[in-house]
CSV table of C-alpha atoms (C1' of nucleotides) in Angstrom, one decimal:
chain,number,residue,atom,x,y,z
I,1,MET,CA,0.0,0.0,0.0
I,2,MET,CA,2.8,2.3,1.0
I,3,VAL,CA,4.6,1.6,-2.2
I,4,CYS,CA,1.5,2.1,-4.2
I,5,GLY,CA,0.9,5.6,-2.7
I,6,LEU,CA,4.4,6.6,-3.3
I,7,SER,CA,4.2,5.5,-7.0
I,8,THR,CA,1.0,7.5,-7.5
I,9,ARG,CA,2.8,10.5,-6.0
I,10,LEU,CA,5.6,10.0,-8.5
I,11,LEU,CA,3.1,9.6,-11.3
I,12,ASN,CA,1.5,12.9,-10.3
I,13,ILE,CA,4.8,14.7,-10.3
I,14,CYS,CA,5.6,13.3,-13.7
I,15,ILE,CA,2.1,14.3,-15.1
I,16,ALA,CA,2.4,17.8,-13.6
I,17,SER,CA,5.8,18.2,-15.4
I,18,PHE,CA,4.4,17.1,-18.8
I,19,CYS,CA,1.3,19.3,-18.4
I,20,LYS,CA,3.4,22.3,-17.5
I,21,SER,CA,5.2,21.8,-20.8
I,22,ARG,CA,1.9,21.4,-22.6
I,23,LEU,CA,2.7,17.8,-23.5
I,24,LEU,CA,-0.8,16.5,-22.8
I,25,GLY,CA,-0.4,13.5,-25.1
I,26,LYS,CA,2.7,12.4,-23.1
I,27,ALA,CA,0.9,12.9,-19.8
I,28,GLU,CA,-2.0,10.7,-21.0
I,29,ALA,CA,0.5,8.1,-22.2
I,30,VAL,CA,2.1,8.0,-18.8
I,31,ILE,CA,-1.2,7.4,-17.1
I,32,ILE,CA,-1.9,4.5,-19.4
I,33,ASP,CA,1.5,3.0,-18.8
I,34,GLY,CA,1.1,3.5,-15.1
I,35,ILE,CA,-2.2,1.7,-15.0
I,36,ARG,CA,-0.6,-1.2,-16.9
I,37,VAL,CA,2.0,-1.6,-14.2
I,38,GLY,CA,-0.5,-1.1,-11.4
I,39,VAL,CA,0.0,2.6,-10.5
I,40,ILE,CA,-3.5,3.9,-9.8
I,41,PRO,CA,-4.2,7.5,-10.7
I,42,ASP,CA,-5.9,9.5,-8.0
I,43,VAL,CA,-8.0,12.7,-7.9
I,44,VAL,CA,-4.8,14.8,-8.0
I,45,THR,CA,-3.7,13.1,-11.2
I,46,TYR,CA,-7.0,13.9,-12.9
I,47,ASN,CA,-7.2,17.4,-11.4
I,48,THR,CA,-3.8,18.2,-12.9
I,49,LEU,CA,-5.0,17.0,-16.3
I,50,VAL,CA,-8.3,18.9,-16.0
I,51,HIS,CA,-6.4,22.1,-15.3
I,52,ALA,CA,-4.0,21.6,-18.2
I,53,TYR,CA,-6.9,20.9,-20.6
I,54,CYS,CA,-8.7,24.0,-19.4
I,55,GLN,CA,-5.6,26.1,-20.0
I,56,PHE,CA,-4.3,24.8,-23.3
I,57,VAL,CA,-7.3,23.2,-25.1
I,58,GLY,CA,-10.7,24.1,-23.7
I,59,VAL,CA,-13.3,23.5,-21.1
I,60,ASP,CA,-15.1,20.9,-23.2
I,61,ALA,CA,-12.0,18.8,-23.5
I,62,ALA,CA,-11.4,19.2,-19.8
I,63,TYR,CA,-15.0,18.1,-19.1
I,64,SER,CA,-14.4,14.9,-20.9
I,65,VAL,CA,-11.6,14.1,-18.4
I,66,ILE,CA,-14.3,14.3,-15.7
I,67,HIS,CA,-16.3,11.5,-17.4
I,68,ARG,CA,-13.1,9.4,-17.5
I,69,MET,CA,-12.3,10.0,-13.9
I,70,LYS,CA,-15.9,9.1,-12.9
I,71,GLU,CA,-15.6,5.9,-14.9
I,72,ALA,CA,-12.4,5.1,-13.0
I,73,GLY,CA,-14.4,5.5,-9.8
I,74,ILE,CA,-12.9,8.8,-8.7
I,75,SER,CA,-15.2,11.6,-7.8
I,76,PRO,CA,-14.3,15.1,-8.8
I,77,ASN,CA,-13.8,17.5,-5.9
I,78,VAL,CA,-14.0,21.2,-5.4
I,79,ILE,CA,-10.6,21.7,-7.0
I,80,THR,CA,-11.7,19.9,-10.1
I,81,TYR,CA,-14.7,22.3,-10.4
I,82,ASN,CA,-12.6,25.3,-9.6
I,83,SER,CA,-10.3,24.5,-12.5
I,84,LEU,CA,-13.3,24.1,-14.9
I,85,ILE,CA,-14.9,27.3,-13.7
I,86,SER,CA,-11.7,29.2,-14.0
I,87,GLY,CA,-11.2,27.9,-17.5
I,88,ALA,CA,-14.7,29.0,-18.5
I,89,THR,CA,-13.9,32.5,-17.1
I,90,ARG,CA,-10.7,32.7,-19.2
I,91,ASN,CA,-12.8,32.0,-22.2
I,92,ARG,CA,-15.5,34.5,-21.1
I,93,LEU,CA,-18.2,31.9,-21.0
I,94,LEU,CA,-20.4,33.2,-18.3
I,95,SER,CA,-23.3,30.9,-18.7
I,96,GLN,CA,-21.0,27.9,-18.6
I,97,CYS,CA,-19.4,29.3,-15.4
I,98,LEU,CA,-22.8,29.5,-13.7
I,99,ASP,CA,-23.9,26.1,-15.0
I,100,LEU,CA,-20.7,24.5,-13.6
I,101,PHE,CA,-21.2,26.2,-10.3
I,102,GLU,CA,-24.7,24.9,-10.2
I,103,GLU,CA,-23.5,21.4,-11.2
I,104,MET,CA,-21.0,21.5,-8.4
I,105,LEU,CA,-23.7,22.2,-5.8
I,106,GLN,CA,-25.9,19.5,-7.2
I,107,GLU,CA,-23.0,17.0,-6.9
I,108,GLY,CA,-23.0,17.8,-3.2
I,109,ILE,CA,-19.6,19.5,-3.4
I,110,HIS,CA,-19.2,22.5,-1.1
I,111,PRO,CA,-17.6,25.6,-2.9
I,112,ASN,CA,-14.6,27.0,-1.0
I,113,VAL,CA,-13.4,30.6,-1.0
I,114,TRP,CA,-11.6,30.0,-4.2
I,115,SER,CA,-14.8,29.0,-6.0
I,116,TYR,CA,-16.2,32.3,-4.9
I,117,ASN,CA,-13.1,34.2,-5.9
I,118,ILE,CA,-13.3,32.7,-9.4
I,119,LEU,CA,-17.0,33.5,-9.6
I,120,MET,CA,-16.3,37.2,-8.7
I,121,HIS,CA,-13.5,37.3,-11.3
I,122,CYS,CA,-15.9,35.9,-13.8
I,123,PHE,CA,-18.6,38.5,-13.1
I,124,PHE,CA,-16.0,41.3,-13.3
I,125,LYS,CA,-14.6,40.0,-16.6
I,126,LEU,CA,-18.0,40.1,-18.1
I,127,GLY,CA,-18.7,43.6,-17.0
I,128,LYS,CA,-21.1,42.7,-14.2
I,129,PRO,CA,-19.6,44.5,-11.2
I,130,ASP,CA,-22.8,44.5,-9.2
I,131,GLU,CA,-23.1,40.7,-9.3
I,132,ALA,CA,-19.4,40.5,-8.4
I,133,ASN,CA,-20.0,42.8,-5.5
I,134,ARG,CA,-22.9,40.6,-4.3
I,135,VAL,CA,-20.6,37.6,-4.3
I,136,PHE,CA,-18.0,39.6,-2.3
I,137,GLN,CA,-20.6,40.6,0.3
I,138,ASP,CA,-21.7,36.9,0.5
I,139,ILE,CA,-18.1,35.9,1.2
I,140,LEU,CA,-17.8,38.5,4.0
I,141,LEU,CA,-21.1,37.4,5.6
I,142,SER,CA,-20.5,33.7,5.3
I,143,ASP,CA,-18.2,31.7,7.6
I,144,LEU,CA,-15.6,31.4,4.9
I,145,THR,CA,-12.3,33.2,5.5
I,146,PRO,CA,-11.5,35.6,2.7
I,147,HIS,CA,-8.1,35.0,1.0
I,148,PRO,CA,-5.9,38.0,0.3
I,149,ALA,CA,-6.7,37.2,-3.4
I,150,THR,CA,-10.4,37.9,-2.6
I,151,PHE,CA,-9.5,41.5,-2.0
I,152,ASN,CA,-7.1,41.7,-4.9
I,153,ILE,CA,-9.7,40.3,-7.3
I,154,MET,CA,-12.2,42.9,-6.0
I,155,ILE,CA,-9.8,45.8,-6.3
I,156,ASN,CA,-8.7,44.7,-9.8
I,157,GLY,CA,-12.3,44.2,-10.9
I,158,LEU,CA,-13.4,47.6,-9.7
I,159,CYS,CA,-10.5,49.2,-11.6
I,160,LYS,CA,-11.2,47.3,-14.8
I,161,ASN,CA,-14.8,48.3,-14.7
I,162,GLY,CA,-14.1,52.0,-14.3
I,163,TYR,CA,-14.6,52.2,-10.5
I,164,THR,CA,-11.1,53.4,-9.7
I,165,ASP,CA,-12.2,55.5,-6.8
I,166,ASN,CA,-14.2,52.7,-5.2
I,167,ALA,CA,-11.1,50.5,-5.7
I,168,LEU,CA,-8.9,53.0,-3.9
I,169,MET,CA,-11.5,53.4,-1.1
I,170,LEU,CA,-11.7,49.7,-0.6
I,171,PHE,CA,-7.9,49.5,-0.5
I,172,ARG,CA,-7.6,52.2,2.2
I,173,ASN,CA,-10.5,50.7,4.2
I,174,LEU,CA,-8.9,47.3,4.1
I,175,GLN,CA,-5.6,48.7,5.2
I,176,ARG,CA,-7.3,50.4,8.2
I,177,HIS,CA,-8.7,47.0,9.1
I,178,GLY,CA,-5.3,45.4,9.1
I,179,PHE,CA,-5.1,44.1,5.6
I,180,VAL,CA,-1.4,44.1,4.5
I,181,PRO,CA,-1.2,44.7,0.7
I,182,GLN,CA,0.8,42.3,-1.3
I,183,LEU,CA,3.0,43.3,-4.2
I,184,VAL,CA,0.1,42.2,-6.6
I,185,THR,CA,-2.2,44.6,-4.8
I,186,TYR,CA,0.1,47.5,-5.5
I,187,ASN,CA,0.6,46.4,-9.1
I,188,ILE,CA,-3.2,46.2,-9.6
I,189,LEU,CA,-3.7,49.7,-8.3
I,190,ILE,CA,-0.8,51.2,-10.2
I,191,SER,CA,-2.0,49.7,-13.4
I,192,GLY,CA,-5.6,50.8,-12.8
I,193,LEU,CA,-4.7,54.3,-11.9
I,194,CYS,CA,-2.4,54.7,-14.9
I,195,LYS,CA,-5.1,53.5,-17.2
I,196,ALA,CA,-7.6,55.9,-15.7
I,197,HIS,CA,-5.1,58.7,-16.3
I,198,ARG,CA,-4.5,59.3,-12.6
I,199,SER,CA,-0.7,59.4,-12.7
I,200,GLY,CA,-0.6,61.5,-9.5
I,201,GLN,CA,-2.4,58.9,-7.5
I,202,ALA,CA,-0.4,56.1,-9.3
I,203,ARG,CA,2.9,57.8,-8.2
I,204,LYS,CA,1.6,57.9,-4.6
I,205,ILE,CA,0.8,54.2,-4.6
I,206,LEU,CA,4.2,53.6,-6.1
I,207,LYS,CA,5.8,55.5,-3.2
I,208,ASP,CA,3.7,53.4,-0.8
I,209,LEU,CA,5.0,50.3,-2.5
I,210,GLY,CA,8.6,51.6,-2.0
I,211,GLU,CA,7.9,52.1,1.7
I,212,SER,CA,6.1,48.8,2.2
I,213,GLY,CA,9.2,46.7,2.1
I,214,HIS,CA,8.2,45.0,-1.1
I,215,GLU,CA,10.6,45.1,-4.0
I,216,PRO,CA,8.9,46.2,-7.3
I,217,ASN,CA,9.1,43.3,-9.8
I,218,ALA,CA,9.2,43.1,-13.6
I,219,ILE,CA,5.4,43.5,-13.7
I,220,THR,CA,5.6,46.8,-11.7
I,221,TYR,CA,8.3,48.1,-14.1
I,222,THR,CA,6.4,47.1,-17.2
I,223,THR,CA,3.3,48.8,-15.9
I,224,VAL,CA,5.1,52.0,-15.0
I,225,MET,CA,7.1,52.0,-18.3
I,226,LYS,CA,3.8,51.7,-20.3
I,227,CYS,CA,2.4,54.6,-18.3
I,228,CYS,CA,5.5,56.8,-19.1
I,229,PHE,CA,5.1,56.0,-22.8
I,230,ARG,CA,1.5,56.8,-22.9
I,231,SER,CA,2.2,60.3,-21.5
I,232,LYS,CA,4.9,60.7,-24.0
I,233,LYS,CA,7.8,60.5,-21.5
I,234,PHE,CA,9.9,58.3,-23.7
I,235,ASP,CA,13.2,59.0,-22.1
I,236,GLN,CA,11.8,58.3,-18.7
I,237,GLY,CA,10.4,55.1,-20.0
I,238,VAL,CA,13.7,53.9,-21.4
I,239,GLU,CA,15.4,54.9,-18.2
I,240,ILE,CA,13.0,52.6,-16.3
I,241,MET,CA,13.9,49.9,-18.8
I,242,SER,CA,17.6,50.1,-18.1
I,243,GLU,CA,17.0,50.3,-14.3
I,244,MET,CA,15.1,47.1,-14.7
I,245,LYS,CA,18.0,45.5,-16.5
I,246,SER,CA,20.5,46.6,-14.0
I,247,LYS,CA,18.5,45.1,-11.2
I,248,GLY,CA,18.7,41.8,-13.0
I,249,TYR,CA,15.0,41.3,-13.7
I,250,THR,CA,14.3,39.1,-16.6
I,251,PHE,CA,13.4,41.2,-19.5
I,252,ASP,CA,10.5,39.1,-20.7
I,253,GLY,CA,8.2,39.2,-23.7
I,254,PHE,CA,5.8,41.6,-22.0
I,255,ALA,CA,8.5,44.1,-21.4
I,256,TYR,CA,10.0,43.7,-24.8
I,257,CYS,CA,6.7,44.1,-26.6
I,258,THR,CA,5.9,47.3,-24.6
I,259,VAL,CA,9.2,48.9,-25.7
I,260,ILE,CA,9.2,47.7,-29.3
I,261,ALA,CA,5.6,48.8,-29.9
I,262,VAL,CA,6.4,52.3,-28.7
I,263,LEU,CA,9.5,52.5,-30.8
I,264,VAL,CA,7.6,51.4,-33.9
I,265,LYS,CA,4.8,53.9,-33.1
I,266,THR,CA,7.3,56.8,-32.9
I,267,GLY,CA,9.1,55.6,-36.0
I,268,ARG,CA,12.4,54.7,-34.2
I,269,MET,CA,12.9,51.6,-36.4
I,270,GLU,CA,16.6,51.0,-35.6
I,271,GLY,CA,15.8,50.7,-31.9
I,272,ALA,CA,12.8,48.5,-32.6
I,273,ASN,CA,14.8,46.2,-34.7
I,274,ALA,CA,17.6,46.0,-32.2
I,275,PHE,CA,15.2,45.1,-29.4
I,276,MET,CA,13.4,42.6,-31.5
I,277,GLU,CA,16.6,40.9,-32.3
I,278,GLN,CA,17.5,40.9,-28.6
I,279,MET,CA,14.2,39.4,-27.6
I,280,ILE,CA,14.7,36.5,-30.1
I,281,ASN,CA,18.3,36.0,-29.2
I,282,ASN,CA,17.4,35.8,-25.6
I,283,GLY,CA,15.4,32.7,-26.4
I,284,ILE,CA,12.0,34.2,-25.5
I,285,GLU,CA,9.4,32.1,-27.2
I,286,LEU,CA,7.3,34.3,-29.5
I,287,ASP,CA,3.6,34.2,-28.7
I,288,LEU,CA,0.8,35.8,-30.7
I,289,VAL,CA,1.3,39.2,-29.1
I,290,SER,CA,5.0,39.2,-29.9
I,291,TYR,CA,4.2,38.1,-33.5
I,292,ASN,CA,1.7,40.9,-33.7
I,293,THR,CA,4.4,43.4,-32.5
I,294,LEU,CA,6.8,42.0,-35.1
I,295,LEU,CA,4.1,42.3,-37.8
I,296,SER,CA,3.5,46.0,-36.9
I,297,MET,CA,7.3,46.5,-37.3
I,298,LEU,CA,7.3,44.9,-40.8
I,299,CYS,CA,4.3,46.9,-41.9
I,300,LYS,CA,5.7,50.2,-40.7
I,301,GLU,CA,8.9,49.4,-42.8
I,302,GLY,CA,6.7,48.6,-45.8
I,303,LYS,CA,7.9,45.0,-45.9
I,304,PHE,CA,4.6,43.5,-46.8
I,305,GLU,CA,6.0,40.4,-48.5
I,306,ALA,CA,7.6,39.5,-45.2
I,307,ALA,CA,4.4,40.5,-43.4
I,308,TYR,CA,2.3,38.0,-45.4
I,309,LYS,CA,5.0,35.4,-44.9
I,310,LEU,CA,4.8,36.0,-41.2
I,311,LEU,CA,1.0,35.3,-41.2
I,312,ASP,CA,1.7,31.9,-42.7
I,313,GLU,CA,4.5,31.3,-40.2
I,314,ILE,CA,2.1,32.1,-37.3
I,315,GLU,CA,-0.5,29.7,-38.4
I,316,SER,CA,1.8,26.9,-39.4
I,317,GLY,CA,3.3,27.3,-35.9
I,318,GLY,CA,-0.1,26.3,-34.5
I,319,LEU,CA,-1.2,29.8,-33.4
I,320,LEU,CA,-4.4,31.5,-34.7
I,321,CYS,CA,-4.2,35.1,-36.0
I,322,ASP,CA,-6.5,37.3,-33.9
I,323,LYS,CA,-8.2,40.6,-34.4
I,324,TYR,CA,-5.0,42.4,-33.6
I,325,THR,CA,-3.1,40.6,-36.3
I,326,HIS,CA,-5.7,41.5,-39.0
I,327,THR,CA,-6.0,45.1,-37.9
I,328,ILE,CA,-2.3,45.6,-37.9
I,329,LEU,CA,-2.0,44.4,-41.5
I,330,ILE,CA,-5.0,46.3,-42.7
I,331,ASN,CA,-3.8,49.5,-41.1
I,332,GLY,CA,-0.3,48.9,-42.5
I,333,LEU,CA,-1.6,48.4,-46.0
I,334,CYS,CA,-3.8,51.5,-45.8
I,335,LYS,CA,-1.0,53.7,-44.5
I,336,ALA,CA,1.2,52.4,-47.3
I,337,GLY,CA,-1.6,53.4,-49.8
I,338,ASN,CA,-2.4,49.9,-50.8
I,339,ILE,CA,-6.2,50.2,-50.4
I,340,ALA,CA,-7.0,47.2,-52.6
I,341,GLY,CA,-4.8,45.0,-50.5
I,342,ALA,CA,-6.4,46.3,-47.3
I,343,GLN,CA,-9.9,45.6,-48.8
I,344,GLN,CA,-8.9,42.2,-49.8
I,345,HIS,CA,-7.6,41.4,-46.3
I,346,LEU,CA,-10.7,42.9,-44.6
I,347,HIS,CA,-12.7,40.5,-46.8
I,348,TYR,CA,-10.5,37.6,-45.6
I,349,MET,CA,-10.8,38.7,-42.0
I,350,ASN,CA,-14.6,38.6,-42.3
I,351,MET,CA,-14.4,35.1,-43.7
I,352,MET,CA,-12.3,34.2,-40.7
I,353,GLY,CA,-15.2,35.3,-38.5
I,354,PHE,CA,-14.0,38.7,-37.3
I,355,HIS,CA,-17.0,40.7,-38.6
I,356,ASP,CA,-17.1,42.7,-35.4
I,357,ASN,CA,-13.6,44.0,-35.6
I,358,LEU,CA,-14.5,47.7,-35.5
I,359,VAL,CA,-10.9,48.9,-35.4
I,360,ALA,CA,-10.1,47.3,-38.7
I,361,PHE,CA,-13.2,48.8,-40.3
I,362,ASN,CA,-12.2,52.2,-39.0
I,363,CYS,CA,-8.7,51.8,-40.5
I,364,LEU,CA,-10.2,51.1,-43.9
I,365,ILE,CA,-12.6,54.0,-43.6
I,366,ASP,CA,-9.8,56.3,-42.8
I,367,GLY,CA,-7.6,54.8,-45.6
I,368,LEU,CA,-10.4,55.2,-48.2
I,369,GLY,CA,-11.0,58.8,-47.1
I,370,LYS,CA,-7.3,59.7,-47.2
I,371,ALA,CA,-7.1,58.1,-50.7
I,372,GLY,CA,-9.8,60.4,-51.9
I,373,ARG,CA,-12.5,57.7,-52.0
I,374,ILE,CA,-14.8,59.3,-49.5
I,375,ASP,CA,-17.9,57.9,-51.2
I,376,ARG,CA,-16.7,54.4,-50.9
I,377,ALA,CA,-15.9,55.2,-47.2
I,378,MET,CA,-19.5,56.4,-46.7
I,379,GLU,CA,-20.8,53.2,-48.3
I,380,LEU,CA,-18.7,51.1,-45.9
I,381,TYR,CA,-19.9,53.2,-43.1
I,382,ASN,CA,-23.5,52.6,-44.0
I,383,SER,CA,-23.0,48.9,-44.1
I,384,MET,CA,-21.6,48.9,-40.6
I,385,GLU,CA,-23.8,48.0,-37.6
I,386,ILE,CA,-21.6,49.5,-34.9
I,387,LYS,CA,-19.7,52.7,-35.2
I,388,ASP,CA,-17.7,54.7,-32.7
I,389,SER,CA,-16.0,58.1,-32.4
I,390,PHE,CA,-13.0,56.9,-34.4
I,391,THR,CA,-15.4,56.1,-37.3
I,392,TYR,CA,-16.9,59.5,-37.2
I,393,ASP,CA,-13.7,61.4,-36.7
I,394,SER,CA,-12.2,59.9,-39.9
I,395,LEU,CA,-15.3,60.5,-41.9
I,396,VAL,CA,-16.0,64.1,-40.8
I,397,LEU,CA,-12.4,65.1,-41.2
I,398,ASN,CA,-12.1,63.6,-44.7
I,399,LEU,CA,-15.5,65.1,-45.8
I,400,CYS,CA,-14.1,68.4,-44.7
I,401,LYS,CA,-10.9,67.9,-46.7
I,402,ASP,CA,-13.2,67.2,-49.6
I,403,GLY,CA,-15.1,70.4,-49.0
I,404,ARG,CA,-18.4,68.7,-48.2
I,405,PHE,CA,-19.0,70.6,-45.0
I,406,LEU,CA,-22.8,70.2,-44.8
I,407,CYS,CA,-22.6,66.4,-45.2
I,408,ALA,CA,-19.9,66.5,-42.4
I,409,SER,CA,-22.1,68.6,-40.3
I,410,LYS,CA,-25.0,66.2,-40.6
I,411,LEU,CA,-22.7,63.3,-39.4
I,412,MET,CA,-21.5,65.5,-36.6
I,413,MET,CA,-25.1,66.0,-35.4
I,414,LYS,CA,-25.7,62.3,-35.5
I,415,CYS,CA,-22.6,61.8,-33.2
I,416,LEU,CA,-23.8,64.4,-30.8
I,417,ARG,CA,-27.2,62.7,-30.6
I,418,ASP,CA,-25.5,59.4,-29.8
I,419,GLY,CA,-23.5,61.1,-27.0
I,420,MET,CA,-20.1,61.1,-28.7
I,421,ILE,CA,-17.8,64.1,-28.7
I,422,LEU,CA,-15.2,64.1,-31.5
I,423,LEU,CA,-11.7,65.4,-31.2
I,424,HIS,CA,-11.1,69.1,-30.8
I,425,SER,CA,-9.2,69.3,-34.1
I,426,THR,CA,-12.1,67.7,-36.0
I,427,ARG,CA,-14.6,70.0,-34.5
I,428,ARG,CA,-12.4,73.0,-35.3
I,429,ALA,CA,-11.9,71.8,-39.0
I,430,LEU,CA,-15.6,71.5,-39.4
I,431,LEU,CA,-16.5,74.9,-37.9
I,432,ASP,CA,-13.8,76.7,-39.8
I,433,GLY,CA,-14.9,75.0,-43.0
I,434,LEU,CA,-18.5,75.9,-42.6
I,435,CYS,CA,-17.7,79.5,-41.8
I,436,SER,CA,-15.3,80.0,-44.7
I,437,SER,CA,-17.8,78.5,-47.1
I,438,GLY,CA,-20.6,80.8,-45.9
I,439,PHE,CA,-22.6,78.4,-43.8
I,440,THR,CA,-22.3,80.6,-40.7
I,441,ASN,CA,-25.7,79.8,-39.4
I,442,GLU,CA,-24.9,76.1,-39.5
I,443,ALA,CA,-21.7,76.7,-37.7
I,444,ARG,CA,-23.4,78.7,-35.0
I,445,LYS,CA,-26.0,76.0,-34.5
I,446,LEU,CA,-23.3,73.4,-34.3
I,447,LYS,CA,-21.3,75.4,-31.7
I,448,LEU,CA,-24.4,75.6,-29.5
I,449,LYS,CA,-24.8,71.9,-29.7
I,450,PHE,CA,-21.2,71.3,-28.7
I,451,ARG,CA,-21.7,73.5,-25.7
I,452,LEU,CA,-24.8,71.6,-24.8
I,453,ALA,CA,-23.1,68.2,-25.2
I,454,ARG,CA,-20.3,69.3,-22.9
I,455,MET,CA,-22.8,70.3,-20.3
I,456,LEU,CA,-24.6,67.0,-20.5
I,457,ARG,CA,-21.5,65.0,-20.0
S,1,DC,C1',-8.1,26.1,-7.8
S,2,DT,C1',-3.8,31.7,-7.4
S,3,DA,C1',-5.8,37.8,-8.8
S,4,DG,C1',-1.4,41.9,-11.5
S,5,DG,C1',2.2,43.9,-16.8
S,6,DG,C1',2.7,43.4,-23.4
S,7,DT,C1',0.1,44.0,-29.5
S,8,DT,C1',-4.6,47.8,-33.4
S,9,DA,C1',-7.4,52.9,-35.6
S,10,DG,C1',-9.1,59.1,-35.6
DNA sequence: CTAGGGTTAG
């Protein structure tokens, strides 16, 4: 018996190692081999497998493992279900999350605090902060002991759903009640505040972090670096990067992509190329985001042959191009003046099931407008179900450039009715255009509407 | 079962 238990433990270590390296086939083979020589897999074996399938394949594949474990006479436990629910959350499948939760209760398995943490995270991820808050309150009122992650998930969810102030308030309140923030907590807040354009508060939290005894890690540095770049403090951003290097942090794919993207965006191609080379030489495995970053580099340099080749390379490597990949190429083609190529790729993108990629449509609208084909841009606009302020900005500006101020003005009115306020420069171009072509009344009317819209905001 | 950082358009 003792020997058998030990063997199962060894089996589990072996399975975990294969699963970590995404070698699910090998993990399965080891289980079969083990059974042949009398090593019986236990609930931990199956849970490891369920978790790996959730992460690398999908919840449905993981679910079929559950059938197999039941057949083998092993009952799933709370950890099995937590893995499944967490997998469904990653894939934004809310109804599946709730179904699994229900199923767990029906199986007589008691959810633990992690089950509720995952559920909260799920509600936040799907933009339902009220539901998440209800779960949070339930945890506090129940006899479960909240885990520090419970608070972190709550603070992060509030930030991501636009409730930065509530997140800060919760943070301070918790501190008053003896909650000791972890490094993650600081990272969550710094990121949230940066994204909400509250760099003053972000700096304050960064200072708190420095005084807390925690050492900022690579995630902290990447977050702050991104914040610098967004507020156009490029030198400061690069400085942070070298500080990160000198402290010996691994400069990982996240950090590299942050820096390379900003170098590409600001046209510093030598630097971008140098870092890309460094990233590859350092043996960092390229994932889809890195490939997308590389693609944006090639497009900016006008190397479209290489760009198309990269698409094939991505897919033959087993990755699937996402909406970013398509948008980057379509935008690149537009900016290079190859509208036909952009249209062709948009068509391809639709065929691949990305009809809802608004950013790509906006790129083509802008490209068509800049190429003097504003009527074709309007046609495309009319065929679109969803539009945003980027759509209107491009159209209004290009209509103005074409001298069609009344048409532009009509579109502007539609925006205002929908509660959108366009860029100051766009509004200026339209007002100036209307005035100089004698439509002073129209301009006056529009100005009044702008003022009203501002008041209603 | 473990929350946090990276890629797209005006």
